[in-house]
Amino acid sequence: MIRHHLTDDILLAYSAATLPEAFNLMVAAHVSLCDDCRARLEAFDAVGGAVLDDICDSVGMSDGALAATMALIAGGPPVGVPRAARRAGVLPAPLQDYVGGDLDAIQWRPVGMGVKQAILPTSKDAAARLLLIPAGAAMPDHGHGGLEMTMALQGAFIDAGERFGRGDVEVATADLAHTPIADIGEDCICLAVTDAPLKFKSLLPRIAQPFLRI
Amino acid sequence: MIGSLSAWGQGFVNGTQDNARPDWVSQVERVRDHQDREAFAELFRHFAPRVKGFLMKSGADATLAEECAQDVMATLWNKAHLFDPARASVATWIFTIARNRKIDLLRKQRRPEPEDLSWGPEAEPAQDDALALQQESEHLRRALSELPDAQRELIERAYFGDLSHSEIAAETGLPLGTIKSRIRLALDRLRHAMR
């Protein structure tokens, strides 16, 4: 049961295609897990459809356009990656496309105190990474210049008294000091996206005391 | 006469006769089921110039927009089997195809998309769900056209990519609650059918 959802402005921006690639990946991954946000997103798409149909100035096509399109069709569907269908595994399909598989395909790099990360290849205007936080451990102190969104994929993390399980998204802004801590019981794997490069401040992050925070 | 058309494929009339607009669902069905070139030509005449206009407003030059609009329409032909009339109007579906092509072409970025959910060969959306969604889409289209100019232009600019996401108010002033509930219902039924 997902309790922490995407905001309307993020969904609208995804629909209108104004987000950086890393945030598009977050939206695609969350919507794969959350039918409530999928319905809200498709409602915003419906506004886009109405804009296209009704208030967009149409521009005449060239004379041979229909014939040229029929020729395109006769050439067969383009060779390309078909849109991802539902797949088994922990990672939603759009994330599997970036990783090249499920959890066992992730190339983890240690960032200290047992925490590992894997940076995903997106455009440079924002960054997306997978994080693995050992059960009961804290995510290292890190600075981020702007908006950060974190979604749990396996296990759960706890931040500011709220628990974020699989599919739950935490939205943090630059002025919010926060330290997500993995719930005990299972290592937490999450997707984090930031609109400014995320930098870990210290190679020796402080040791978490999760029970004091709950 | 109705028997010759599928019930939800028939364009419905909303309001007065001179306000009647086709919903285009039957044309997409004919393309899907019979590779019907005349139905495709009708869709092309209506939507291709709109897609071209949409792309030019989004920053493409005329040549690129023309090429891209042809590509979007070819995609409609190739993916007609993925169209779900219980979740989207034809205009909405074409909008999503055009938007994704816009990102490929203008921003040269990958466009991560959610996992696909589509009806299998054994099950199709219920006709009354599809009809209700198509009617809701028409209500939304009308509500948009009746907004005050300033507000309508803001929404228009948002979808052309003129505004950054922080500038777009999520409150569009449009009646989105009903259409969202309809889509949610269709998703629930689809999930049930996929089990």
Coordinates of C-alpha atoms in Angstrom, one line a residue:
Chain A
M1 CA 0.0 0.0 0.0
I2 CA 1.7 3.2 -1.2
R3 CA 1.1 6.2 1.1
H4 CA 3.5 8.8 -0.1
H5 CA 2.7 9.8 -3.7
L6 CA 4.0 12.1 -6.4
T7 CA 2.8 15.7 -6.3
D8 CA 0.5 17.2 -8.9
D9 CA 3.1 19.6 -10.2
I10 CA 5.6 16.8 -10.9
L11 CA 3.0 14.7 -12.6
L12 CA 1.9 17.7 -14.7
A13 CA 5.5 18.5 -15.6
Y14 CA 6.0 14.8 -16.7
S15 CA 2.9 15.0 -18.8
A16 CA 4.1 18.3 -20.4
A17 CA 7.6 16.9 -20.9
T18 CA 9.4 19.7 -19.0
L19 CA 11.3 17.6 -16.5
P20 CA 15.0 16.4 -16.7
E21 CA 15.5 12.8 -17.7
A22 CA 16.3 11.7 -14.1
F23 CA 13.0 13.0 -12.8
N24 CA 11.2 11.4 -15.7
L25 CA 12.7 8.1 -14.6
M26 CA 11.5 8.6 -11.1
V27 CA 7.9 9.3 -12.3
A28 CA 8.0 6.3 -14.7
A29 CA 9.2 4.0 -11.9
H30 CA 6.7 5.2 -9.4
V31 CA 3.8 5.2 -11.8
S32 CA 4.7 1.6 -12.7
L33 CA 4.0 0.7 -9.0
C34 CA 1.2 3.1 -8.2
D35 CA -2.2 3.1 -10.1
D36 CA -3.4 6.2 -8.2
C37 CA -0.6 8.3 -9.6
R38 CA -1.0 6.6 -13.0
A39 CA -4.7 7.7 -13.1
R40 CA -3.7 11.3 -12.0
L41 CA -1.0 11.3 -14.7
E42 CA -3.3 10.1 -17.4
A43 CA -5.8 12.8 -16.3
F44 CA -3.1 15.4 -17.0
D45 CA -2.4 13.7 -20.3
A46 CA -6.1 14.2 -21.1
V47 CA -5.5 17.9 -20.7
G48 CA -2.7 17.7 -23.2
G49 CA -5.0 15.8 -25.6
A50 CA -7.6 18.6 -25.3
V51 CA -4.9 21.2 -25.9
L52 CA -3.8 19.3 -29.0
D53 CA -7.3 18.8 -30.3
D54 CA -8.9 22.1 -29.6
I55 CA -6.7 25.1 -29.0
C56 CA -3.5 24.2 -30.8
D57 CA -3.1 26.1 -34.1
S58 CA -2.9 23.5 -36.8
V59 CA -0.4 23.8 -39.6
G60 CA -1.1 22.3 -43.0
M61 CA 0.8 19.2 -44.0
S62 CA 2.7 19.1 -47.3
D63 CA 0.8 17.8 -50.4
G64 CA 2.3 14.3 -50.4
A65 CA 2.3 13.9 -46.6
L66 CA -0.4 11.1 -46.4
A67 CA 1.3 9.1 -49.2
A68 CA 4.7 9.6 -47.5
T69 CA 3.2 8.3 -44.3
M70 CA 1.6 5.3 -46.0
A71 CA 5.1 4.6 -47.4
L72 CA 6.6 4.8 -43.9
I73 CA 4.0 2.3 -42.7
A74 CA 4.6 0.0 -45.6
G75 CA 8.3 0.0 -44.6
G76 CA 7.2 -1.8 -41.4
P77 CA 7.4 -0.7 -37.7
P78 CA 10.7 0.9 -36.8
V79 CA 13.3 -1.3 -35.2
G80 CA 13.4 0.0 -31.7
V81 CA 13.0 -0.9 -28.1
P82 CA 9.4 -1.8 -27.5
R83 CA 7.8 -0.2 -24.5
A84 CA 8.5 -2.1 -21.4
A85 CA 5.8 -4.6 -20.3
R86 CA 5.4 -5.7 -16.7
R87 CA 8.4 -7.7 -15.7
A88 CA 9.2 -9.9 -12.7
G89 CA 11.8 -8.6 -10.3
V90 CA 12.3 -5.9 -7.7
L91 CA 13.0 -3.0 -10.1
P92 CA 10.1 -1.7 -12.2
A93 CA 10.6 -2.1 -15.9
P94 CA 11.8 1.5 -16.7
L95 CA 14.6 1.1 -14.1
Q96 CA 15.5 -2.3 -15.4
D97 CA 16.0 -0.6 -18.8
Y98 CA 18.6 1.7 -17.3
V99 CA 20.3 -1.0 -15.2
G100 CA 20.3 -3.6 -17.8
G101 CA 18.5 -6.1 -15.6
D102 CA 17.2 -6.5 -12.1
L103 CA 19.1 -6.2 -8.8
D104 CA 21.8 -8.7 -9.7
A105 CA 22.8 -6.5 -12.7
I106 CA 23.4 -3.3 -10.6
Q107 CA 27.1 -2.3 -10.5
W108 CA 27.4 -1.0 -6.9
R109 CA 30.2 1.3 -5.8
P110 CA 30.8 1.8 -2.0
V111 CA 30.4 5.3 -0.6
G112 CA 31.2 4.4 3.0
M113 CA 29.7 2.7 6.0
G114 CA 28.4 -0.1 4.0
V115 CA 26.3 2.2 1.8
K116 CA 26.6 1.6 -1.9
Q117 CA 25.4 3.6 -4.9
A118 CA 25.0 3.1 -8.7
I119 CA 24.7 6.2 -10.8
L120 CA 22.3 5.8 -13.7
P121 CA 23.1 7.2 -17.1
T122 CA 20.8 10.2 -17.6
S123 CA 21.2 13.7 -19.0
K124 CA 23.4 16.0 -16.9
D125 CA 20.7 18.5 -15.9
A126 CA 19.8 16.1 -13.0
A127 CA 21.1 12.9 -11.5
A128 CA 19.6 9.6 -10.7
R129 CA 21.2 6.9 -8.6
L130 CA 20.3 3.7 -6.8
L131 CA 21.3 3.5 -3.2
L132 CA 21.7 0.4 -1.0
I133 CA 21.6 1.2 2.7
P134 CA 22.2 -1.7 5.1
A135 CA 19.3 -2.4 7.5
G136 CA 19.4 0.0 10.4
A137 CA 22.1 2.3 8.8
A138 CA 21.7 5.9 7.8
M139 CA 22.2 7.3 4.4
P140 CA 25.5 9.3 4.5
D141 CA 25.2 13.1 5.1
H142 CA 24.9 14.6 1.7
G143 CA 24.2 18.0 0.3
H144 CA 21.9 18.7 -2.6
G145 CA 21.3 22.1 -4.1
G146 CA 17.7 21.8 -5.0
L147 CA 14.9 19.2 -5.2
E148 CA 15.6 15.6 -4.1
M149 CA 13.1 12.7 -4.5
T150 CA 13.8 9.3 -2.9
M151 CA 11.7 6.2 -3.5
A152 CA 12.1 2.9 -1.7
L153 CA 12.2 -0.2 -3.9
Q154 CA 13.1 -2.8 -1.4
G155 CA 12.9 -2.7 2.4
A156 CA 12.0 0.7 3.8
F157 CA 13.6 3.9 5.2
I158 CA 12.5 6.1 7.9
D159 CA 12.9 9.9 7.8
A160 CA 11.4 12.6 10.1
G161 CA 9.2 10.0 11.8
E162 CA 7.6 8.8 8.6
R163 CA 8.2 5.3 7.1
F164 CA 8.7 4.9 3.4
G165 CA 8.1 1.4 2.1
R166 CA 8.2 0.0 -1.5
G167 CA 6.9 2.6 -3.9
D168 CA 6.7 5.5 -1.3
V169 CA 8.3 8.7 -2.4
E170 CA 9.9 11.3 -0.2
V171 CA 10.3 14.8 -1.6
A172 CA 13.0 17.0 0.0
T173 CA 14.0 20.5 -0.8
A174 CA 17.4 22.1 -0.3
D175 CA 16.5 23.7 3.0
L176 CA 15.4 20.5 4.6
A177 CA 18.0 18.8 6.6
H178 CA 17.2 15.1 6.6
T179 CA 18.8 11.7 7.1
P180 CA 16.9 8.7 5.8
I181 CA 17.6 5.6 7.9
A182 CA 17.0 2.1 6.6
D183 CA 14.4 0.2 8.6
I184 CA 15.7 -2.8 10.5
G185 CA 14.9 -6.1 9.0
E186 CA 16.1 -5.7 5.5
D187 CA 18.7 -3.7 3.5
C188 CA 17.0 -0.8 1.8
I189 CA 17.4 -0.2 -1.9
C190 CA 16.1 3.1 -3.2
L191 CA 16.1 5.4 -6.2
A192 CA 17.2 9.0 -5.5
V193 CA 17.0 11.8 -8.0
T194 CA 18.4 15.3 -7.5
D195 CA 18.3 18.3 -9.7
A196 CA 21.8 19.3 -8.7
P197 CA 24.7 17.0 -8.3
L198 CA 24.5 15.2 -5.0
K199 CA 27.8 15.2 -3.1
F200 CA 28.6 13.1 -0.1
K201 CA 30.2 15.4 2.5
S202 CA 32.3 12.9 4.3
L203 CA 33.8 9.5 3.8
L204 CA 33.0 8.7 7.4
P205 CA 29.4 9.5 7.9
R206 CA 28.1 9.4 11.4
I207 CA 26.7 6.2 12.7
A208 CA 23.0 6.1 12.9
Q209 CA 21.0 5.4 16.0
P210 CA 17.7 4.6 14.4
F211 CA 15.8 3.8 17.6
L212 CA 16.4 7.3 18.9
R213 CA 14.8 8.8 15.9
I214 CA 11.5 6.9 15.8
Chain B
M1 CA -27.5 1.2 -38.5
I2 CA -25.9 1.1 -35.1
G3 CA -25.3 -2.6 -35.5
S4 CA -22.8 -1.8 -38.3
L5 CA -20.7 0.1 -35.9
S6 CA -19.3 -1.0 -32.5
A7 CA -21.3 0.7 -29.8
W8 CA -18.4 2.6 -28.2
G9 CA -16.8 3.2 -31.6
Q10 CA -19.6 5.4 -32.8
G11 CA -19.0 9.0 -32.4
F12 CA -21.3 10.4 -29.8
V13 CA -23.2 13.6 -30.0
N14 CA -22.8 15.9 -27.1
G15 CA -25.1 18.9 -26.8
T16 CA -26.6 20.3 -30.0
Q17 CA -26.2 18.8 -33.4
D18 CA -23.9 21.4 -34.8
N19 CA -21.6 20.9 -31.9
A20 CA -21.2 17.2 -32.6
R21 CA -17.7 16.0 -32.8
P22 CA -16.5 12.6 -33.7
D23 CA -14.5 10.8 -31.0
W24 CA -12.4 9.0 -33.6
V25 CA -12.5 5.7 -31.7
S26 CA -14.2 3.8 -34.5
Q27 CA -11.5 5.0 -36.9
V28 CA -8.7 3.7 -34.7
E29 CA -10.6 0.4 -34.4
R30 CA -10.9 0.1 -38.1
V31 CA -7.2 0.7 -38.5
R32 CA -6.5 -1.9 -35.8
D33 CA -8.8 -4.6 -37.0
H34 CA -8.8 -4.1 -40.8
Q35 CA -5.8 -1.9 -41.6
D36 CA -8.5 0.4 -43.0
R37 CA -6.7 3.1 -45.1
E38 CA -9.8 5.4 -45.4
A39 CA -10.2 5.5 -41.6
F40 CA -6.5 6.3 -41.3
A41 CA -6.9 9.1 -43.9
E42 CA -9.7 10.6 -41.8
L43 CA -7.5 10.5 -38.7
F44 CA -4.6 11.9 -40.6
R45 CA -6.5 14.8 -42.0
H46 CA -7.7 15.8 -38.5
F47 CA -4.7 15.1 -36.4
A48 CA -1.5 15.4 -38.5
P49 CA -1.9 19.3 -39.0
R50 CA -2.5 19.6 -35.2
V51 CA 0.5 17.5 -34.3
K52 CA 2.6 19.6 -36.7
G53 CA 1.3 22.8 -35.1
F54 CA 1.9 21.4 -31.6
L55 CA 5.5 20.6 -32.6
M56 CA 6.2 24.0 -34.2
K57 CA 4.9 25.7 -31.1
S58 CA 7.2 23.5 -29.1
G59 CA 10.2 24.8 -31.0
A60 CA 10.6 22.6 -34.1
D61 CA 11.0 24.1 -37.5
A62 CA 8.5 23.3 -40.2
T63 CA 10.5 20.6 -41.9
L64 CA 11.2 18.7 -38.7
A65 CA 7.6 19.2 -37.5
E66 CA 6.3 17.8 -40.8
E67 CA 8.6 14.8 -40.7
C68 CA 7.8 14.2 -37.0
A69 CA 4.0 14.5 -37.6
Q70 CA 4.3 11.8 -40.3
D71 CA 6.2 9.6 -37.9
V72 CA 3.6 10.1 -35.1
M73 CA 0.8 9.1 -37.5
A74 CA 2.7 6.0 -38.6
T75 CA 3.1 5.1 -35.0
L76 CA -0.6 5.4 -34.5
W77 CA -1.0 2.8 -37.3
N78 CA 1.6 0.5 -35.9
K79 CA 0.4 0.7 -32.3
A80 CA -3.4 0.8 -32.8
H81 CA -3.7 -2.4 -30.8
L82 CA -2.4 -0.6 -27.7
F83 CA -5.0 2.1 -27.7
D84 CA -7.3 1.7 -24.7
P85 CA -10.6 3.8 -25.1
A86 CA -11.4 3.2 -21.4
R87 CA -8.4 5.2 -20.4
A88 CA -7.8 7.8 -23.1
S89 CA -9.4 9.7 -25.9
V90 CA -7.8 9.4 -29.4
A91 CA -6.6 13.0 -29.1
T92 CA -4.9 12.2 -25.7
W93 CA -3.3 9.0 -27.1
I94 CA -1.9 11.0 -30.1
F95 CA -0.7 13.7 -27.7
T96 CA 1.3 11.2 -25.7
I97 CA 2.9 9.8 -28.9
A98 CA 3.7 13.3 -30.2
R99 CA 5.1 14.4 -26.8
N100 CA 7.5 11.4 -26.6
R101 CA 8.7 12.1 -30.2
K102 CA 9.2 15.7 -29.2
I103 CA 11.6 14.7 -26.5
D104 CA 13.5 12.3 -28.8
L105 CA 13.9 15.0 -31.5
L106 CA 14.2 18.3 -29.7
R107 CA 15.9 17.3 -26.5
K108 CA 17.8 14.2 -27.6
Q109 CA 16.9 12.5 -24.4
R110 CA 15.6 9.1 -23.6
R111 CA 12.0 9.2 -22.3
P112 CA 11.5 6.7 -19.5
E113 CA 7.9 5.5 -19.6
P114 CA 5.9 3.6 -17.0
E115 CA 5.4 -0.1 -17.4
D116 CA 2.9 -0.8 -20.1
L117 CA -0.6 -2.0 -19.1
S118 CA -2.7 -3.3 -21.9
W119 CA -5.6 -5.6 -22.5
G120 CA -4.6 -9.1 -23.6
P121 CA -6.3 -11.0 -26.4
E122 CA -8.8 -12.6 -23.9
A123 CA -10.2 -9.4 -22.5
E124 CA -11.2 -5.9 -23.7
P125 CA -12.4 -2.9 -21.8
A126 CA -16.2 -2.8 -21.2
Q127 CA -18.0 -0.7 -23.8
D128 CA -19.8 1.5 -21.3
D129 CA -16.4 2.2 -19.5
A130 CA -15.0 3.3 -22.9
L131 CA -18.1 5.4 -23.7
A132 CA -18.0 7.1 -20.3
L133 CA -14.4 8.0 -20.7
Q134 CA -14.9 9.4 -24.2
Q135 CA -17.7 11.5 -22.9
E136 CA -15.6 12.8 -20.0
S137 CA -12.8 13.7 -22.4
E138 CA -15.3 15.7 -24.5
H139 CA -16.4 17.5 -21.3
L140 CA -12.8 18.3 -20.5
R141 CA -12.2 19.6 -24.0
R142 CA -15.2 21.9 -23.7
A143 CA -14.2 23.1 -20.2
L144 CA -10.7 24.0 -21.5
S145 CA -12.1 26.0 -24.4
E146 CA -14.4 27.8 -22.0
L147 CA -11.7 28.9 -19.6
P148 CA -10.8 32.6 -19.5
D149 CA -8.2 33.4 -22.1
A150 CA -5.3 34.1 -19.7
Q151 CA -5.8 30.8 -17.9
R152 CA -6.2 28.8 -21.1
E153 CA -3.1 30.3 -22.6
L154 CA -1.1 29.4 -19.5
I155 CA -2.2 25.7 -19.8
E156 CA -1.4 25.8 -23.5
R157 CA 2.0 27.2 -22.9
A158 CA 2.7 24.6 -20.2
Y159 CA 2.0 21.8 -22.7
F160 CA 4.1 23.4 -25.4
G161 CA 7.0 23.4 -23.0
D162 CA 7.3 27.1 -22.6
L163 CA 7.1 27.0 -18.9
S164 CA 9.4 25.3 -16.5
H165 CA 7.7 22.9 -14.1
S166 CA 8.0 25.3 -11.2
E167 CA 6.1 27.9 -13.1
I168 CA 3.1 25.7 -13.9
A169 CA 0.4 25.8 -11.3
A170 CA -0.8 22.3 -10.7
E171 CA -4.3 23.8 -10.2
T172 CA -5.5 23.9 -13.7
G173 CA -9.0 25.0 -12.9
L174 CA -10.3 22.1 -15.0
P175 CA -12.7 19.3 -13.8
L176 CA -10.1 16.5 -13.6
G177 CA -11.6 14.6 -10.6
T178 CA -14.2 12.7 -12.7
I179 CA -11.8 11.8 -15.5
K180 CA -9.3 10.6 -13.0
S181 CA -11.9 8.4 -11.3
R182 CA -12.9 6.9 -14.6
I183 CA -9.3 6.1 -15.5
R184 CA -8.7 4.6 -12.0
L185 CA -11.8 2.4 -12.5
A186 CA -10.4 1.2 -15.9
L187 CA -7.0 0.5 -14.3
D188 CA -8.7 -1.6 -11.6
R189 CA -10.6 -3.7 -14.1
L190 CA -7.4 -4.0 -16.2
R191 CA -5.4 -5.2 -13.2
H192 CA -8.2 -7.7 -12.5
A193 CA -8.1 -9.0 -16.1
M194 CA -4.3 -9.3 -16.1
R195 CA -4.3 -11.6 -13.1

